Amino acid sequence: MENEPLANNLRPKKLDDVIGQKHLIGQGKILTNLVKNKKIFSMILYGPPGVGKTSIANAITEELNAKHRFLNAVVNNKKDFEIVFEEAKLYGNIVLVVDEIHRLNKDKQDLLLPLLENGLITLIGLTTSNPYHKINPAIRSRCQIFELEPLSKDDIKQGLKKAVQTLSDIKIDDDSINLIATMANGDFRFALNLLEVSYYATSDKIITKDVIKSINSRASSPMDEDETGHYDVLSAFQKSIRGSDVNAALHYLARLISSGDLDSIYRRMSVIAYEDIGLANPNMGVRVDACINACERLGLPEARIPLGNMVIDLCLAPKSNSGHVALDLALKDVQNGNIGKVPSHINAQAFGYKYPHDYPGGYVVQQYLPDELKNRVYYKPKNNKYERMLKTTLDNIEKIKSNESK
């Protein structure tokens, strides 16, 4: 088609042509091996816009020469899905690629599930949303889930150089390609579209930085200063909150909001609530969840309001890492084989088990750890209001133990 976007014309026909995603594609990697073995399973590909979800789906179906259909969960109606399902019954199997799979309504799901179950439909779902939060568990449980990573600037530059070869009479230098890759912020579709508009917006087909900036004045994303920029900002965001620096945390929050990556903000705030605030304020996790729910209902730009409040609260909350440090010590014992046999009075048979609720204060002295670890101490309370209360309880238990041993 004459008006077909460049991004569509350059859609890969094989996995080797896909830009980035080296954790899934390449020698010995899972998607490459599946295609090599001519076997495909239902899967969900999720990740930010423009990182290759549709390209991978297209490459898989083309390489396998599989009967397939592309549908959109929002655009295509129930009848469109029914037609594909009838085709699947006729041919014995069809690979159905569903974009925006998280928006699939109940009517379509009810039709799809039995065909997924009996193998008539092999589903490739595409979404920018976290499938663990946004996709029906019944569908999710029938699919392998693969997360696609943001493309690096080098990935995008490599793809742009390939694209340049398909445009006749184009002249573009490395600095201009670098600028487009920087502006793209990991979104290859955006990069291709900007390249194409720049190409047709000039009379002499010479693309310069000035031409690019005249088309898109968007400032270079501060998260693209290098290939790991996005993760650097996320790391700085968490470390600023951990360090109780409100102004720095708000700065990095602003950079994340500007990128539109709310999911990363949500995940990072959630882990901060338990990793950095932890037992110093156990209610913080619930409050973060409430903030995320409000943001989901509001969307941007209004979501910035609860986010700003929450980040300030996280910054100035008392901090404690005692909970996850204690668990990590226990995990280290288990991973090193320091486990021992479960004491007989608390195993499934529980011979001689003392029921704590039958004793004053709801506590009775008995050994819970295996003999090899009976004196192991994992949890060491920090000196904050809530954990001082926990320490009081621990001290009382130790007194009871001490009195019993006399």
GROMACS .gro file of C-alpha atoms in nm:
model
  406
    1MET     CA    1   0.000   0.000   0.000
    2GLU     CA    2   0.129   0.344  -0.095
    3ASN     CA    3   0.028   0.500   0.236
    4GLU     CA    4   0.155   0.211   0.447
    5PRO     CA    5   0.375   0.347   0.729
    6LEU     CA    6   0.745   0.270   0.709
    7ALA     CA    7   0.718   0.081   1.040
    8ASN     CA    8   0.472  -0.162   0.880
    9ASN     CA    9   0.674  -0.203   0.559
   10LEU     CA   10   0.981  -0.294   0.762
   11ARG     CA   11   0.802  -0.550   0.978
   12PRO     CA   12   1.047  -0.843   1.023
   13LYS     CA   13   0.973  -1.166   0.840
   14LYS     CA   14   1.206  -1.367   1.064
   15LEU     CA   15   1.321  -1.345   1.425
   16ASP     CA   16   1.682  -1.268   1.329
   17ASP     CA   17   1.560  -0.937   1.185
   18VAL     CA   18   1.395  -0.825   1.510
   19ILE     CA   19   1.570  -0.534   1.681
   20GLY     CA   20   1.682  -0.597   2.040
   21GLN     CA   21   1.525  -0.851   2.282
   22LYS     CA   22   1.846  -1.055   2.298
   23HIS     CA   23   1.722  -1.229   2.612
   24LEU     CA   24   1.454  -1.400   2.399
   25ILE     CA   25   1.597  -1.404   2.047
   26GLY     CA   26   1.931  -1.539   1.924
   27GLN     CA   27   2.146  -1.848   1.944
   28GLY     CA   28   2.009  -2.078   2.215
   29LYS     CA   29   1.736  -1.833   2.325
   30ILE     CA   30   1.383  -1.951   2.391
   31LEU     CA   31   1.184  -1.793   2.106
   32THR     CA   32   1.451  -1.879   1.850
   33ASN     CA   33   1.455  -2.239   1.974
   34LEU     CA   34   1.076  -2.267   1.956
   35VAL     CA   35   1.076  -2.154   1.593
   36LYS     CA   36   1.375  -2.376   1.514
   37ASN     CA   37   1.187  -2.674   1.660
   38LYS     CA   38   0.873  -2.566   1.469
   39LYS     CA   39   0.669  -2.560   1.787
   40ILE     CA   40   0.479  -2.263   1.922
   41PHE     CA   41   0.281  -2.230   2.244
   42SER     CA   42   0.029  -1.971   2.352
   43MET     CA   43   0.213  -1.671   2.492
   44ILE     CA   44   0.174  -1.312   2.605
   45LEU     CA   45   0.434  -1.056   2.502
   46TYR     CA   46   0.432  -0.744   2.715
   47GLY     CA   47   0.645  -0.434   2.728
   48PRO     CA   48   0.652  -0.062   2.647
   49PRO     CA   49   0.529   0.070   2.310
   50GLY     CA   50   0.755   0.023   2.009
   51VAL     CA   51   0.984  -0.247   2.148
   52GLY     CA   52   0.885  -0.520   1.901
   53LYS     CA   53   0.578  -0.706   2.028
   54THR     CA   54   0.397  -0.705   1.692
   55SER     CA   55   0.724  -0.759   1.505
   56ILE     CA   56   0.801  -1.073   1.705
   57ALA     CA   57   0.449  -1.209   1.655
   58ASN     CA   58   0.474  -1.141   1.282
   59ALA     CA   59   0.820  -1.300   1.256
   60ILE     CA   60   0.710  -1.613   1.441
   61THR     CA   61   0.404  -1.671   1.222
   62GLU     CA   62   0.598  -1.597   0.900
   63GLU     CA   63   0.890  -1.825   0.987
   64LEU     CA   64   0.660  -2.110   1.086
   65ASN     CA   65   0.440  -2.044   0.782
   66ALA     CA   66   0.150  -2.080   1.023
   67LYS     CA   67  -0.209  -1.996   0.947
   68HIS     CA   68  -0.268  -1.685   1.150
   69ARG     CA   69  -0.491  -1.386   1.203
   70PHE     CA   70  -0.423  -1.048   1.366
   71LEU     CA   71  -0.706  -0.896   1.571
   72ASN     CA   72  -0.735  -0.611   1.819
   73ALA     CA   73  -0.926  -0.672   2.143
   74VAL     CA   74  -1.084  -0.326   2.121
   75VAL     CA   75  -1.129  -0.262   1.749
   76ASN     CA   76  -1.250  -0.606   1.643
   77ASN     CA   77  -1.595  -0.714   1.757
   78LYS     CA   78  -1.725  -1.049   1.874
   79LYS     CA   79  -1.824  -1.149   1.518
   80ASP     CA   80  -1.464  -1.098   1.398
   81PHE     CA   81  -1.343  -1.334   1.668
   82GLU     CA   82  -1.613  -1.589   1.585
   83ILE     CA   83  -1.502  -1.596   1.220
   84VAL     CA   84  -1.144  -1.674   1.326
   85PHE     CA   85  -1.267  -1.943   1.565
   86GLU     CA   86  -1.463  -2.109   1.284
   87GLU     CA   87  -1.149  -2.102   1.068
   88ALA     CA   88  -0.958  -2.269   1.350
   89LYS     CA   89  -1.214  -2.551   1.358
   90LEU     CA   90  -1.185  -2.586   0.981
   91TYR     CA   91  -0.803  -2.594   0.967
   92GLY     CA   92  -0.740  -2.766   1.300
   93ASN     CA   93  -0.537  -2.474   1.439
   94ILE     CA   94  -0.482  -2.103   1.388
   95VAL     CA   95  -0.233  -1.873   1.553
   96LEU     CA   96  -0.438  -1.578   1.675
   97VAL     CA   97  -0.243  -1.261   1.751
   98VAL     CA   98  -0.448  -1.029   1.973
   99ASP     CA   99  -0.324  -0.677   2.028
  100GLU     CA  100  -0.430  -0.503   2.352
  101ILE     CA  101  -0.511  -0.845   2.496
  102HIS     CA  102  -0.572  -0.687   2.838
  103ARG     CA  103  -0.883  -0.520   2.692
  104LEU     CA  104  -1.046  -0.847   2.584
  105ASN     CA  105  -1.403  -0.845   2.719
  106LYS     CA  106  -1.585  -1.135   2.885
  107ASP     CA  107  -1.787  -1.236   2.577
  108LYS     CA  108  -1.474  -1.281   2.369
  109GLN     CA  109  -1.293  -1.455   2.655
  110ASP     CA  110  -1.576  -1.707   2.695
  111LEU     CA  111  -1.546  -1.796   2.326
  112LEU     CA  112  -1.166  -1.810   2.333
  113LEU     CA  113  -1.098  -2.016   2.646
  114PRO     CA  114  -1.232  -2.356   2.531
  115LEU     CA  115  -1.045  -2.325   2.199
  116LEU     CA  116  -0.725  -2.243   2.386
  117GLU     CA  117  -0.790  -2.546   2.605
  118ASN     CA  118  -0.831  -2.791   2.316
  119GLY     CA  119  -0.549  -2.645   2.107
  120LEU     CA  120  -0.752  -2.510   1.816
  121ILE     CA  121  -0.625  -2.161   1.893
  122THR     CA  122  -0.264  -2.077   1.968
  123LEU     CA  123  -0.275  -1.730   2.119
  124ILE     CA  124  -0.009  -1.461   2.098
  125GLY     CA  125  -0.132  -1.176   2.315
  126LEU     CA  126   0.029  -0.833   2.294
  127THR     CA  127   0.003  -0.569   2.566
  128THR     CA  128   0.180  -0.272   2.718
  129SER     CA  129   0.020  -0.353   3.056
  130ASN     CA  130   0.152  -0.589   3.318
  131PRO     CA  131  -0.035  -0.917   3.247
  132TYR     CA  132  -0.011  -1.025   3.610
  133HIS     CA  133  -0.235  -0.731   3.698
  134LYS     CA  134  -0.438  -0.670   3.383
  135ILE     CA  135  -0.512  -1.001   3.211
  136ASN     CA  136  -0.781  -1.249   3.308
  137PRO     CA  137  -0.612  -1.525   3.516
  138ALA     CA  138  -0.789  -1.797   3.314
  139ILE     CA  139  -0.620  -1.674   2.996
  140ARG     CA  140  -0.293  -1.596   3.170
  141SER     CA  141  -0.266  -1.949   3.310
  142ARG     CA  142  -0.282  -2.093   2.959
  143CYS     CA  143   0.000  -1.876   2.827
  144GLN     CA  144   0.372  -1.837   2.871
  145ILE     CA  145   0.452  -1.476   2.960
  146PHE     CA  146   0.753  -1.299   2.812
  147GLU     CA  147   0.852  -0.946   2.911
  148LEU     CA  148   1.012  -0.736   2.638
  149GLU     CA  149   1.279  -0.491   2.745
  150PRO     CA  150   1.309  -0.126   2.641
  151LEU     CA  151   1.532  -0.095   2.336
  152SER     CA  152   1.873   0.059   2.383
  153LYS     CA  153   1.981   0.360   2.182
  154ASP     CA  154   2.225   0.136   1.992
  155ASP     CA  155   1.938  -0.103   1.905
  156ILE     CA  156   1.737   0.185   1.761
  157LYS     CA  157   2.035   0.327   1.572
  158GLN     CA  158   2.095  -0.016   1.418
  159GLY     CA  159   1.731  -0.037   1.310
  160LEU     CA  160   1.733   0.317   1.170
  161LYS     CA  161   2.039   0.242   0.957
  162LYS     CA  162   1.857  -0.055   0.807
  163ALA     CA  163   1.553   0.161   0.742
  164VAL     CA  164   1.762   0.430   0.570
  165GLN     CA  165   1.864   0.173   0.310
  166THR     CA  166   1.500   0.134   0.202
  167LEU     CA  167   1.448   0.507   0.134
  168SER     CA  168   1.579   0.627  -0.201
  169ASP     CA  169   1.795   0.942  -0.226
  170ILE     CA  170   1.798   0.995   0.152
  171LYS     CA  171   2.094   1.171   0.308
  172ILE     CA  172   2.132   1.158   0.686
  173ASP     CA  173   2.442   1.173   0.904
  174ASP     CA  174   2.522   0.982   1.223
  175ASP     CA  175   2.446   1.282   1.445
  176SER     CA  176   2.091   1.302   1.308
  177ILE     CA  177   2.039   0.928   1.350
  178ASN     CA  178   2.168   0.960   1.705
  179LEU     CA  179   1.923   1.243   1.774
  180ILE     CA  180   1.626   1.040   1.650
  181ALA     CA  181   1.739   0.741   1.858
  182THR     CA  182   1.768   0.965   2.164
  183MET     CA  183   1.426   1.121   2.113
  184ALA     CA  184   1.269   0.776   2.065
  185ASN     CA  185   1.325   0.684   2.432
  186GLY     CA  186   1.331   0.312   2.352
  187ASP     CA  187   1.035   0.325   2.109
  188PHE     CA  188   1.148   0.201   1.767
  189ARG     CA  189   0.811   0.274   1.604
  190PHE     CA  190   0.843   0.637   1.712
  191ALA     CA  191   1.195   0.647   1.564
  192LEU     CA  192   1.080   0.506   1.228
  193ASN     CA  193   0.785   0.742   1.210
  194LEU     CA  194   1.007   1.044   1.284
  195LEU     CA  195   1.257   0.928   1.020
  196GLU     CA  196   0.981   0.888   0.763
  197VAL     CA  197   0.820   1.226   0.833
  198SER     CA  198   1.165   1.391   0.818
  199TYR     CA  199   1.228   1.226   0.481
  200TYR     CA  200   0.905   1.348   0.324
  201ALA     CA  201   0.920   1.689   0.494
  202THR     CA  202   1.228   1.797   0.298
  203SER     CA  203   1.253   1.892  -0.067
  204ASP     CA  204   1.607   1.762  -0.109
  205LYS     CA  205   1.577   1.446   0.112
  206ILE     CA  206   1.862   1.574   0.331
  207ILE     CA  207   1.777   1.510   0.696
  208THR     CA  208   1.958   1.726   0.949
  209LYS     CA  209   1.921   1.779   1.323
  210ASP     CA  210   1.743   2.107   1.252
  211VAL     CA  211   1.490   1.933   1.029
  212ILE     CA  212   1.424   1.672   1.299
  213LYS     CA  213   1.384   1.936   1.569
  214SER     CA  214   1.147   2.138   1.350
  215ILE     CA  215   0.921   1.831   1.325
  216ASN     CA  216   0.948   1.718   1.683
  217SER     CA  217   1.065   1.967   1.942
  218ARG     CA  218   1.045   1.714   2.222
  219ALA     CA  219   1.349   1.750   2.441
  220SER     CA  220   1.581   1.455   2.462
  221SER     CA  221   1.465   1.231   2.741
  222PRO     CA  222   1.692   1.252   3.045
  223MET     CA  223   1.651   0.878   3.076
  224ASP     CA  224   1.832   0.821   2.749
  225GLU     CA  225   2.168   0.964   2.838
  226ASP     CA  226   2.305   0.615   2.786
  227GLU     CA  227   2.174   0.265   2.728
  228THR     CA  228   2.084   0.208   3.090
  229GLY     CA  229   1.935   0.553   3.146
  230HIS     CA  230   1.587   0.430   3.226
  231TYR     CA  231   1.710   0.197   3.497
  232ASP     CA  232   1.950   0.460   3.629
  233VAL     CA  233   1.657   0.695   3.689
  234LEU     CA  234   1.454   0.420   3.858
  235SER     CA  235   1.752   0.338   4.077
  236ALA     CA  236   1.805   0.704   4.166
  237PHE     CA  237   1.433   0.735   4.242
  238GLN     CA  238   1.446   0.453   4.498
  239LYS     CA  239   1.777   0.559   4.649
  240SER     CA  240   1.651   0.917   4.692
  241ILE     CA  241   1.346   0.792   4.881
  242ARG     CA  242   1.561   0.557   5.088
  243GLY     CA  243   1.784   0.854   5.169
  244SER     CA  244   1.480   1.069   5.263
  245ASP     CA  245   1.569   1.336   5.004
  246VAL     CA  246   1.229   1.472   4.906
  247ASN     CA  247   1.350   1.708   4.636
  248ALA     CA  248   1.564   1.450   4.458
  249ALA     CA  249   1.285   1.191   4.473
  250LEU     CA  250   1.036   1.438   4.322
  251HIS     CA  251   1.288   1.523   4.048
  252TYR     CA  252   1.328   1.160   3.946
  253LEU     CA  253   0.954   1.103   3.977
  254ALA     CA  254   0.902   1.392   3.733
  255ARG     CA  255   1.142   1.229   3.486
  256LEU     CA  256   0.958   0.898   3.513
  257ILE     CA  257   0.618   1.064   3.473
  258SER     CA  258   0.746   1.253   3.168
  259SER     CA  259   0.837   0.920   3.009
  260GLY     CA  260   0.481   0.797   3.071
  261ASP     CA  261   0.608   0.483   3.242
  262LEU     CA  262   0.357   0.458   3.527
  263ASP     CA  263   0.397   0.080   3.566
  264SER     CA  264   0.765   0.116   3.662
  265ILE     CA  265   0.675   0.386   3.916
  266TYR     CA  266   0.408   0.160   4.067
  267ARG     CA  267   0.642  -0.138   4.094
  268ARG     CA  268   0.922   0.068   4.244
  269MET     CA  269   0.697   0.237   4.502
  270SER     CA  270   0.556  -0.101   4.600
  271VAL     CA  271   0.896  -0.252   4.666
  272ILE     CA  272   1.010   0.063   4.849
  273ALA     CA  273   0.714   0.032   5.086
  274TYR     CA  274   0.836  -0.311   5.198
  275GLU     CA  275   1.211  -0.298   5.136
  276ASP     CA  276   1.295   0.050   5.267
  277ILE     CA  277   1.008   0.154   5.497
  278GLY     CA  278   0.914  -0.200   5.596
  279LEU     CA  279   0.830  -0.258   5.961
  280ALA     CA  280   0.896   0.104   6.051
  281ASN     CA  281   0.552   0.177   5.903
  282PRO     CA  282   0.372  -0.147   5.805
  283ASN     CA  283   0.068   0.044   5.673
  284MET     CA  284   0.271   0.204   5.396
  285GLY     CA  285   0.220  -0.092   5.161
  286VAL     CA  286  -0.157  -0.054   5.186
  287ARG     CA  287  -0.131   0.318   5.126
  288VAL     CA  288   0.087   0.265   4.818
  289ASP     CA  289  -0.174   0.022   4.681
  290ALA     CA  290  -0.445   0.282   4.739
  291CYS     CA  291  -0.233   0.541   4.555
  292ILE     CA  292  -0.181   0.305   4.260
  293ASN     CA  293  -0.555   0.234   4.240
  294ALA     CA  294  -0.628   0.608   4.238
  295CYS     CA  295  -0.370   0.666   3.964
  296GLU     CA  296  -0.519   0.386   3.753
  297ARG     CA  297  -0.862   0.546   3.777
  298LEU     CA  298  -0.735   0.896   3.708
  299GLY     CA  299  -0.467   0.843   3.445
  300LEU     CA  300  -0.225   1.117   3.348
  301PRO     CA  301  -0.200   1.408   3.399
  302GLU     CA  302  -0.411   1.385   3.718
  303ALA     CA  303  -0.225   1.076   3.840
  304ARG     CA  304   0.071   1.299   3.918
  305ILE     CA  305  -0.122   1.439   4.219
  306PRO     CA  306  -0.150   1.119   4.428
  307LEU     CA  307   0.198   1.017   4.308
  308GLY     CA  308   0.353   1.338   4.439
  309ASN     CA  309   0.181   1.301   4.776
  310MET     CA  310   0.282   0.937   4.805
  311VAL     CA  311   0.647   0.994   4.718
  312ILE     CA  312   0.680   1.273   4.974
  313ASP     CA  313   0.523   1.043   5.234
  314LEU     CA  314   0.760   0.759   5.142
  315CYS     CA  315   1.058   0.993   5.167
  316LEU     CA  316   0.976   1.121   5.512
  317ALA     CA  317   0.854   0.792   5.658
  318PRO     CA  318   1.083   0.615   5.909
  319LYS     CA  319   1.294   0.349   5.739
  320SER     CA  320   1.365  -0.014   5.825
  321ASN     CA  321   1.504  -0.302   5.621
  322SER     CA  322   1.496  -0.549   5.911
  323GLY     CA  323   1.219  -0.764   5.765
  324HIS     CA  324   1.372  -0.850   5.431
  325VAL     CA  325   1.723  -0.870   5.579
  326ALA     CA  326   1.592  -1.133   5.823
  327LEU     CA  327   1.433  -1.333   5.543
  328ASP     CA  328   1.748  -1.311   5.330
  329LEU     CA  329   1.947  -1.463   5.617
  330ALA     CA  330   1.695  -1.746   5.640
  331LEU     CA  331   1.707  -1.797   5.262
  332LYS     CA  332   2.086  -1.812   5.277
  333ASP     CA  333   2.064  -2.094   5.533
  334VAL     CA  334   1.819  -2.286   5.315
  335GLN     CA  335   2.026  -2.234   4.998
  336ASN     CA  336   2.338  -2.355   5.181
  337GLY     CA  337   2.160  -2.668   5.299
  338ASN     CA  338   2.130  -2.557   5.662
  339ILE     CA  339   1.779  -2.687   5.711
  340GLY     CA  340   1.757  -2.982   5.950
  341LYS     CA  341   1.458  -3.199   6.032
  342VAL     CA  342   1.129  -3.040   6.139
  343PRO     CA  343   1.078  -3.110   6.512
  344SER     CA  344   0.833  -3.396   6.563
  345HIS     CA  345   0.596  -3.193   6.782
  346ILE     CA  346   0.524  -2.941   6.502
  347ASN     CA  347   0.529  -3.169   6.197
  348ALA     CA  348   0.212  -3.302   6.032
  349GLN     CA  349   0.161  -3.560   6.308
  350ALA     CA  350   0.237  -3.307   6.584
  351PHE     CA  351   0.289  -3.555   6.868
  352GLY     CA  352   0.341  -3.355   7.188
  353TYR     CA  353   0.249  -3.021   7.031
  354LYS     CA  354   0.151  -2.752   7.283
  355TYR     CA  355  -0.132  -2.530   7.157
  356PRO     CA  356  -0.023  -2.171   7.243
  357HIS     CA  357  -0.379  -2.041   7.281
  358ASP     CA  358  -0.428  -2.274   7.577
  359TYR     CA  359  -0.157  -2.089   7.775
  360PRO     CA  360  -0.150  -1.749   7.948
  361GLY     CA  361  -0.050  -1.473   7.707
  362GLY     CA  362  -0.094  -1.705   7.410
  363TYR     CA  363   0.265  -1.827   7.432
  364VAL     CA  364   0.425  -2.149   7.550
  365VAL     CA  365   0.789  -2.251   7.541
  366GLN     CA  366   0.861  -2.516   7.280
  367GLN     CA  367   1.123  -2.556   7.008
  368TYR     CA  368   1.018  -2.459   6.657
  369LEU     CA  369   1.348  -2.448   6.466
  370PRO     CA  370   1.530  -2.771   6.373
  371ASP     CA  371   1.792  -2.885   6.625
  372GLU     CA  372   2.076  -2.767   6.398
  373LEU     CA  373   1.937  -2.412   6.398
  374LYS     CA  374   1.761  -2.388   6.733
  375ASN     CA  375   1.961  -2.084   6.846
  376ARG     CA  376   1.961  -1.904   6.511
  377VAL     CA  377   1.848  -1.539   6.520
  378TYR     CA  378   1.740  -1.385   6.190
  379TYR     CA  379   1.527  -1.087   6.291
  380LYS     CA  380   1.695  -0.795   6.466
  381PRO     CA  381   1.453  -0.505   6.531
  382LYS     CA  382   1.546  -0.151   6.435
  383ASN     CA  383   1.493   0.139   6.675
  384ASN     CA  384   1.167   0.286   6.547
  385LYS     CA  385   0.826   0.320   6.710
  386TYR     CA  386   0.664   0.008   6.561
  387GLU     CA  387   0.965  -0.219   6.595
  388ARG     CA  388   1.024  -0.109   6.953
  389MET     CA  389   0.681  -0.260   7.020
  390LEU     CA  390   0.786  -0.578   6.839
  391LYS     CA  391   1.108  -0.585   7.042
  392THR     CA  392   0.908  -0.561   7.364
  393THR     CA  393   0.714  -0.871   7.259
  394LEU     CA  394   1.037  -1.052   7.168
  395ASP     CA  395   1.194  -0.957   7.502
  396ASN     CA  396   0.888  -1.088   7.691
  397ILE     CA  397   0.910  -1.417   7.503
  398GLU     CA  398   1.279  -1.443   7.588
  399LYS     CA  399   1.199  -1.386   7.958
  400ILE     CA  400   0.944  -1.667   7.951
  401LYS     CA  401   1.202  -1.893   7.785
  402SER     CA  402   1.459  -1.800   8.044
  403ASN     CA  403   1.223  -1.868   8.334
  404GLU     CA  404   1.119  -2.203   8.190
  405SER     CA  405   1.481  -2.313   8.154
  406LYS     CA  406   1.558  -2.248   8.522
   0.00000   0.00000   0.00000
